[in-house]
Amino acid sequence: MATQDSKPLDESGSIDPASDDRATYDYTGGSHHRQELVDDLESLIDGDVRFDEYSRQLYATDASAYEVTPVGVVFPRSTDDVAAIVDYCFDHEIPVLPRGGGTSLAGQATNEAVVLDLSVYMNDLVEVDPGARVADVQAGAVLADLNAALAPHDLKFAPDPAAGDRSTLGGAIGNNSTGAHSLQYGKTDAYVEEVEVVLADGTVTTFGEVTLDELRNRAASDGNIESRIYDVLRRVVDEESETIHDVYPQLKRNVSGYNLDRLVQEAASETINLARVFAGSEGTLGVVTAATISLESVPETKSVALLTYHDLIDAMADVDTIVQNHDPAAVEAIDDVLLDLARETEEFETVAAMLPAETETALLVEFYAEDEAHGRQQVAELVADRIPDVALDEAEHEEEDRQYDEPVRAFDVLEAYDEEERATLWKLRKSGMPILLSRTTDAKHISFIEDTAVPTENLAEYVADFQAVLDDHDTFASFYAHAGPGCMHMRPLVDTKSPAGVAQMESISDAVTDLVVEYNGSVSGEHGDGRARTQWNRKLYGDDVWSLFRDVKSAFDPDWILNPGQVCGEIDMTEQLRFGGNYDFEAEFDPTLNWENDNGFQGMVELCHGCGGCRGQQETTGGVMCPTYRAAEEESVTTRGRANMLRQAMSGDLDDDVLDIEFMNEVMDLCIGCKGCSRDCPSEVDMAKLKAEVEHANHEQHGAGVRERLFANIDTLNSIGSRLAPVSNWAETIPGVRTVLEETVGIAKERSLPTFHRESFEEWFEARGGPRVSPSHAARKVLLFPDTYTNYNHPEAGKAAVRVLEAADVHVRIPENVTSTGRPAHSKGFLDVSRERAATNIDALAPRVIEGWDVVLVEPSDAVMFQSDYLDLLSGRDVERVAANTYGILEYLDRFDFDLEFETLTESLTYHGHCHQKSTKKDHHAASVLGKAGYEVDVLDSGCCGMAGSFGYESEHYSMSMAIANILFEQVDDSDGEQVVAPGASCRTQLEDRNDGEEPVHPIEKVEDALRT
């Protein structure tokens, strides 16, 4: 029996849980001890050691409802580093927690331990053998990156968790992850062939396939740690197999407890794979540093049927029939809660409108197919099973009357075969998380019992009883996701800031666990045990298996230093909550912007739930968010990192407050205000707006520097530069000028300075005699606002806009009595200045808008200033009216679809859009207009260019600016376009500096070039 002599045993010979003081861990080392620990670890490894307060707080949370400050964070560079760290911590009885992307939903990636972030350096695809369909991969490799590297071989790592664009292979193994297509592929354990592991005492070893004879021969209860591991696993196979078979739920989806049933199943063939024990172990048995994984072929094609229902329970009753009769790759549910929210959400309302009005629930059924004809056949067979609507009332619903040849109860069906059509239907299914996680109230849809799983034949009854539990607790949840394997996602709405809410959370968990046991299910079918569900494993499995879990844990980890408390420890699900009963929020300043969401500024600060979406938008997946993470791959520069630090500072978890200079430098400084998070973050955290608010408060407290004030008033500087041109353009050619600017003002010497035009755009317009189209005969009337860059630095773009608009029979004028849009001041946190300028412009423009004029701008960030940021600065009907009638120039041309005549062209363009327009979902208009003009357009799925207004000019930010820019440059190089176009002045400057002074043009200039004259 593999137990430690120091651990008390109960009468059965297993560890007595009540006397085990290593089920949880309390690190009490002070700052002196912490510094000694840092010094020791730095001397042992090549990786990075960070035990400062900011780094520790960054790793205090994952994607769950929990928060635990770690001892410190280490970024190992090799397995040798990991071994040295674990060996040291074993000797000093310090807990260790391996971590990947921090996407865990049950809290298993949070602990008072030394966190090993394997995602930074240990993330390589070491080798792939396409013929054998296997690959050797380091544990920190992100699944999306892995699959991108495998794509040329038409292979993939099959498990597809929703967080696959940021979760790592090590995390997938630790969690035994799967996803929407588990019906086809199963869980991660099916693909783990061998693992390299650092054991609790620092031993590096490999586990893989062994015969039962090898297992028994290597087992020794009194030997070293490896032999004790073999002994306890021998015991599982030889002595406990019957118990395990009787107790474990017979499900495709069960990741609760240790993966012992897999061993027992394999033992029937006299060969078992010990690597699969680590699947689902949550880092409690060893630190997996690399793995050999098996791969699957990428499907030839797919087909989708979206079945619609009047009732959720009818849909649930159909799942078993669909799975048994039709062999789908996925069956996903969307309930009435999500459908109603989707209908009210701009991003999803068009898709939701495709459904019949009476739809209350839908099942998305996907098939893998050999070709389109095969896909159509599979959908046709499914649809042929459907009960006519008139017969629905006569359908039997009782379990004893159900047969696998029963017809499907859906009253209607939508079919999709090409990639775009399928993506549209999947978009509706994937609307669930963004909608549920956008709530800014104290009560939130929390992940704590969301991924329970039951056999599909019990699903309808289980869901009905689950709903009754929620009704009894006076709350509700949405029921969505993986109906096919019986693993629905349900996130009850709970307020854990109140003691009553915490009690409600535990009571719901207790009641639902009883249901799971009753229906032969599992408390976790996907997201693991962690802090949320460990305490329910004893109820699920019983005392005998619970004790066996603890014996397994002790054999692998004698002193319980590896992620202690998880899986079979004594963790209480109501402790260490991020928003617990003692949570307190103090803003420290009065917010000055309009915060229309629930709980206002505080609600936005607390909105990030930690999913790590900001880590997922990388080169392989595109998107806008988060450019600093894409460049540096550091948690500290993610939206999640900044949001967590901001909340922790305001709740007292961080010693510094948000008005400390150090906080601004450490946390907010590298946010470039791209607004990408407001679009790409599932919760729509608006970090650019939060930064503006905090930066403004810091200006009020500490004042602002000369450079910040110069950039905030760039309109004045540009005006002076224009009046002094061309002399102002010669200044930077004087030797030493750039060095002086860097040393005195902090403008990077590597940057070329803006070019000024003697004749501004406004002066050109006046000199030409004003409008050329009569207002009485015009199609529309436009006030073309002279933003500072178009006016003084890039007047050709403004001239082109005028000519194109007039070719479209638009009456164009330059508005009077206006000032700068306020964008530069706003971006630097001078909100009083931007508000004053906004008020001036609204006063000038609102009366004209009421008269029927439209407001159009050439510079995207200034257009978005009117459309979005003015609503944050001002209130009232006038600002709403102006915002609603303001357009970027390409958006305007596309939206009103003017009758323009173009030449026949053969030129191709590479289009890089502006991140502000992408954030407001208006960027597609430019490519549309260029396409109408006859150009072949390659639209880059690019993020920020890295210049970000003044950011790229600032000397301390130059290297980050270029690191971000290099991502864009690679995309440009990979494009087949003959010429690059970009609407943003900053973007064109960044590209100009790269191209030795050759500046790309604004898209409106190419539209003018294409006009038929």
Coordinates of N, CA and C in Angstrom, one line a residue, residues 272-364:
I272 N -1.6 -1.0 -20.5 CA -2.2 0.3 -20.1 C -1.2 1.4 -20.4
N273 N -1.8 2.6 -20.6 CA -1.0 3.8 -20.8 C -1.0 4.7 -19.6
L274 N 0.1 4.7 -18.9 CA 0.2 5.5 -17.6 C 0.2 7.0 -17.8
A275 N 0.5 7.4 -19.0 CA 0.5 8.9 -19.3 C -0.9 9.4 -19.1
R276 N -1.9 8.6 -19.3 CA -3.3 9.1 -19.3 C -3.8 9.3 -17.8
V277 N -3.0 8.8 -16.9 CA -3.4 9.1 -15.5 C -3.3 10.6 -15.2
F278 N -2.4 11.3 -15.9 CA -2.2 12.7 -15.7 C -3.3 13.5 -16.3
A279 N -4.0 13.0 -17.2 CA -5.1 13.7 -17.9 C -6.2 13.9 -16.8
G280 N -6.5 15.1 -16.5 CA -7.5 15.5 -15.5 C -7.0 15.6 -14.1
S281 N -5.7 15.5 -14.0 CA -5.1 15.5 -12.6 C -4.9 16.9 -12.1
E282 N -5.0 17.9 -13.0 CA -5.0 19.3 -12.6 C -3.6 19.7 -11.9
G283 N -2.6 19.1 -12.3 CA -1.3 19.4 -11.8 C -1.0 18.9 -10.4
T284 N -1.8 18.0 -9.9 CA -1.6 17.5 -8.6 C -0.8 16.2 -8.5
L285 N -0.5 15.6 -9.6 CA 0.3 14.4 -9.6 C 1.7 14.6 -10.1
G286 N 2.0 15.6 -10.9 CA 3.3 15.9 -11.5 C 3.2 17.0 -12.4
V287 N 4.3 17.6 -12.8 CA 4.3 18.7 -13.8 C 4.7 18.2 -15.1
V288 N 3.7 18.1 -16.0 CA 3.9 17.7 -17.4 C 4.6 18.8 -18.1
T289 N 5.8 18.4 -18.7 CA 6.6 19.4 -19.4 C 6.5 19.2 -20.9
A290 N 6.2 18.0 -21.4 CA 6.1 17.7 -22.8 C 5.3 16.5 -23.0
A291 N 4.8 16.3 -24.2 CA 4.0 15.1 -24.4 C 4.1 14.7 -25.9
T292 N 4.0 13.4 -26.1 CA 3.8 12.8 -27.4 C 2.3 12.6 -27.6
I293 N 1.7 13.2 -28.6 CA 0.3 13.2 -28.8 C 0.0 12.6 -30.2
S294 N -1.1 11.9 -30.2 CA -1.6 11.4 -31.5 C -2.5 12.4 -32.2
L295 N -2.7 12.3 -33.5 CA -3.3 13.4 -34.2 C -4.5 12.8 -35.1
E296 N -5.4 13.6 -35.5 CA -6.5 13.2 -36.4 C -6.4 14.0 -37.7
S297 N -7.0 13.4 -38.7 CA -7.1 14.1 -40.0 C -8.2 15.2 -39.9
V298 N -7.9 16.3 -40.6 CA -8.9 17.3 -40.7 C -10.0 16.9 -41.6
P299 N -11.3 17.0 -41.1 CA -12.4 16.6 -42.0 C -12.4 17.2 -43.3
E300 N -12.9 16.5 -44.3 CA -13.0 17.0 -45.7 C -14.0 18.2 -45.8
T301 N -15.1 18.0 -45.2 CA -16.1 19.1 -45.1 C -17.1 18.8 -44.0
K302 N -18.1 19.7 -43.9 CA -19.1 19.6 -42.8 C -20.4 20.0 -43.3
S303 N -21.5 19.6 -42.6 CA -22.8 20.1 -42.8 C -23.5 20.4 -41.5
V304 N -24.4 21.3 -41.5 CA -25.1 21.7 -40.3 C -26.6 21.8 -40.5
A305 N -27.3 21.3 -39.5 CA -28.7 21.5 -39.4 C -29.1 22.2 -38.1
L306 N -29.8 23.3 -38.1 CA -30.3 23.9 -36.9 C -31.7 23.6 -36.7
L307 N -32.0 22.7 -35.7 CA -33.4 22.3 -35.4 C -34.0 23.3 -34.4
T308 N -35.2 23.7 -34.7 CA -35.9 24.6 -33.8 C -37.1 24.0 -33.1
Y309 N -37.3 24.4 -31.8 CA -38.2 23.8 -30.9 C -39.1 24.9 -30.2
H310 N -40.2 24.4 -29.8 CA -41.1 25.3 -29.0 C -40.7 25.2 -27.5
D311 N -40.0 24.2 -27.1 CA -39.7 24.0 -25.7 C -38.4 23.4 -25.5
L312 N -37.7 23.8 -24.4 CA -36.3 23.3 -24.1 C -36.4 21.8 -23.8
I313 N -37.4 21.3 -23.1 CA -37.4 19.9 -22.7 C -37.6 19.0 -23.9
D314 N -38.4 19.5 -24.9 CA -38.6 18.7 -26.1 C -37.2 18.6 -26.8
A315 N -36.5 19.6 -26.8 CA -35.2 19.6 -27.5 C -34.2 18.6 -26.7
M316 N -34.3 18.6 -25.4 CA -33.4 17.7 -24.6 C -33.8 16.3 -24.8
A317 N -35.2 16.1 -25.0 CA -35.6 14.7 -25.2 C -35.2 14.2 -26.6
D318 N -34.9 15.1 -27.5 CA -34.5 14.7 -28.8 C -33.0 14.3 -28.9
V319 N -32.2 14.8 -28.0 CA -30.8 14.6 -28.1 C -30.3 13.2 -28.2
D320 N -30.9 12.3 -27.4 CA -30.5 10.9 -27.4 C -30.8 10.2 -28.7
T321 N -32.0 10.6 -29.2 CA -32.4 10.0 -30.5 C -31.4 10.4 -31.6
I322 N -31.1 11.7 -31.6 CA -30.2 12.2 -32.7 C -28.8 11.6 -32.6
V323 N -28.3 11.4 -31.4 CA -27.0 10.8 -31.2 C -27.0 9.4 -31.6
Q324 N -28.0 8.6 -31.1 CA -28.0 7.2 -31.4 C -28.3 6.9 -32.8
N325 N -29.1 7.7 -33.5 CA -29.6 7.3 -34.9 C -28.7 7.9 -36.0
H326 N -28.0 9.1 -35.7 CA -27.5 9.8 -36.8 C -26.0 10.1 -36.7
D327 N -25.3 9.7 -35.7 CA -23.9 9.8 -35.6 C -23.3 11.2 -35.9
P328 N -23.8 12.2 -35.2 CA -23.3 13.6 -35.5 C -21.9 13.8 -34.9
A329 N -21.2 14.8 -35.4 CA -20.0 15.2 -34.8 C -20.2 16.1 -33.6
A330 N -21.3 16.8 -33.6 CA -21.6 17.8 -32.5 C -23.1 18.0 -32.4
V331 N -23.7 18.1 -31.2 CA -25.0 18.6 -31.0 C -25.0 19.6 -29.9
E332 N -25.3 20.9 -30.3 CA -25.1 22.0 -29.4 C -26.5 22.6 -29.2
A333 N -26.8 23.0 -27.9 CA -28.1 23.6 -27.6 C -28.0 25.1 -27.4
I334 N -29.1 25.8 -27.7 CA -29.2 27.3 -27.5 C -30.6 27.5 -27.0
D335 N -30.7 28.0 -25.7 CA -32.1 28.0 -25.1 C -32.7 29.4 -25.3
D336 N -33.9 29.6 -24.7 CA -34.6 30.8 -24.9 C -34.0 32.0 -24.3
V337 N -33.3 31.8 -23.2 CA -32.6 32.9 -22.6 C -31.6 33.5 -23.5
L338 N -30.7 32.7 -24.1 CA -29.7 33.2 -25.1 C -30.4 33.7 -26.3
L339 N -31.4 33.1 -26.8 CA -32.0 33.5 -28.1 C -32.7 34.9 -27.8
D340 N -33.3 35.1 -26.7 CA -33.9 36.4 -26.4 C -32.8 37.5 -26.3
L341 N -31.7 37.2 -25.7 CA -30.6 38.2 -25.5 C -30.0 38.4 -26.9
A342 N -29.9 37.4 -27.7 CA -29.3 37.5 -29.0 C -30.1 38.5 -29.9
R343 N -31.4 38.3 -29.8 CA -32.3 39.2 -30.6 C -32.2 40.6 -30.2
E344 N -31.7 40.9 -29.0 CA -31.6 42.3 -28.5 C -30.1 42.8 -28.6
T345 N -29.2 42.0 -29.2 CA -27.8 42.3 -29.3 C -27.5 42.6 -30.7
E346 N -26.9 43.8 -31.0 CA -26.6 44.2 -32.4 C -25.8 43.1 -33.1
E347 N -24.8 42.6 -32.5 CA -23.9 41.6 -33.2 C -24.6 40.4 -33.6
F348 N -25.7 39.9 -32.9 CA -26.3 38.6 -33.1 C -27.7 38.7 -33.6
E349 N -28.3 39.9 -33.6 CA -29.7 40.1 -33.9 C -30.1 39.6 -35.3
T350 N -29.2 39.8 -36.3 CA -29.4 39.4 -37.7 C -29.5 37.9 -37.8
V351 N -28.6 37.2 -37.1 CA -28.6 35.8 -37.1 C -29.8 35.2 -36.4
A352 N -30.1 35.8 -35.2 CA -31.3 35.3 -34.5 C -32.6 35.5 -35.3
A353 N -32.6 36.6 -36.1 CA -33.8 36.9 -36.9 C -34.1 35.8 -38.0
M354 N -33.1 35.0 -38.3 CA -33.2 33.9 -39.3 C -34.2 32.8 -38.7
L355 N -34.3 32.7 -37.4 CA -35.1 31.6 -36.8 C -36.6 32.0 -36.9
P356 N -37.5 31.0 -37.0 CA -38.9 31.2 -36.8 C -39.2 32.0 -35.5
A357 N -40.2 32.8 -35.6 CA -40.4 33.7 -34.4 C -40.8 33.0 -33.2
E358 N -41.4 31.8 -33.3 CA -41.9 31.0 -32.1 C -40.8 30.1 -31.6
T359 N -39.5 30.2 -32.1 CA -38.4 29.4 -31.6 C -38.1 29.7 -30.2
E360 N -38.1 28.7 -29.3 CA -37.7 28.9 -27.9 C -36.4 28.2 -27.6
T361 N -36.0 27.2 -28.4 CA -34.8 26.5 -28.2 C -34.4 26.0 -29.6
A362 N -33.1 25.8 -29.8 CA -32.5 25.3 -31.0 C -31.4 24.3 -30.7
L363 N -31.3 23.3 -31.5 CA -30.2 22.3 -31.5 C -29.4 22.5 -32.8
L364 N -28.1 22.8 -32.6 CA -27.2 22.8 -33.8 C -26.6 21.5 -33.9

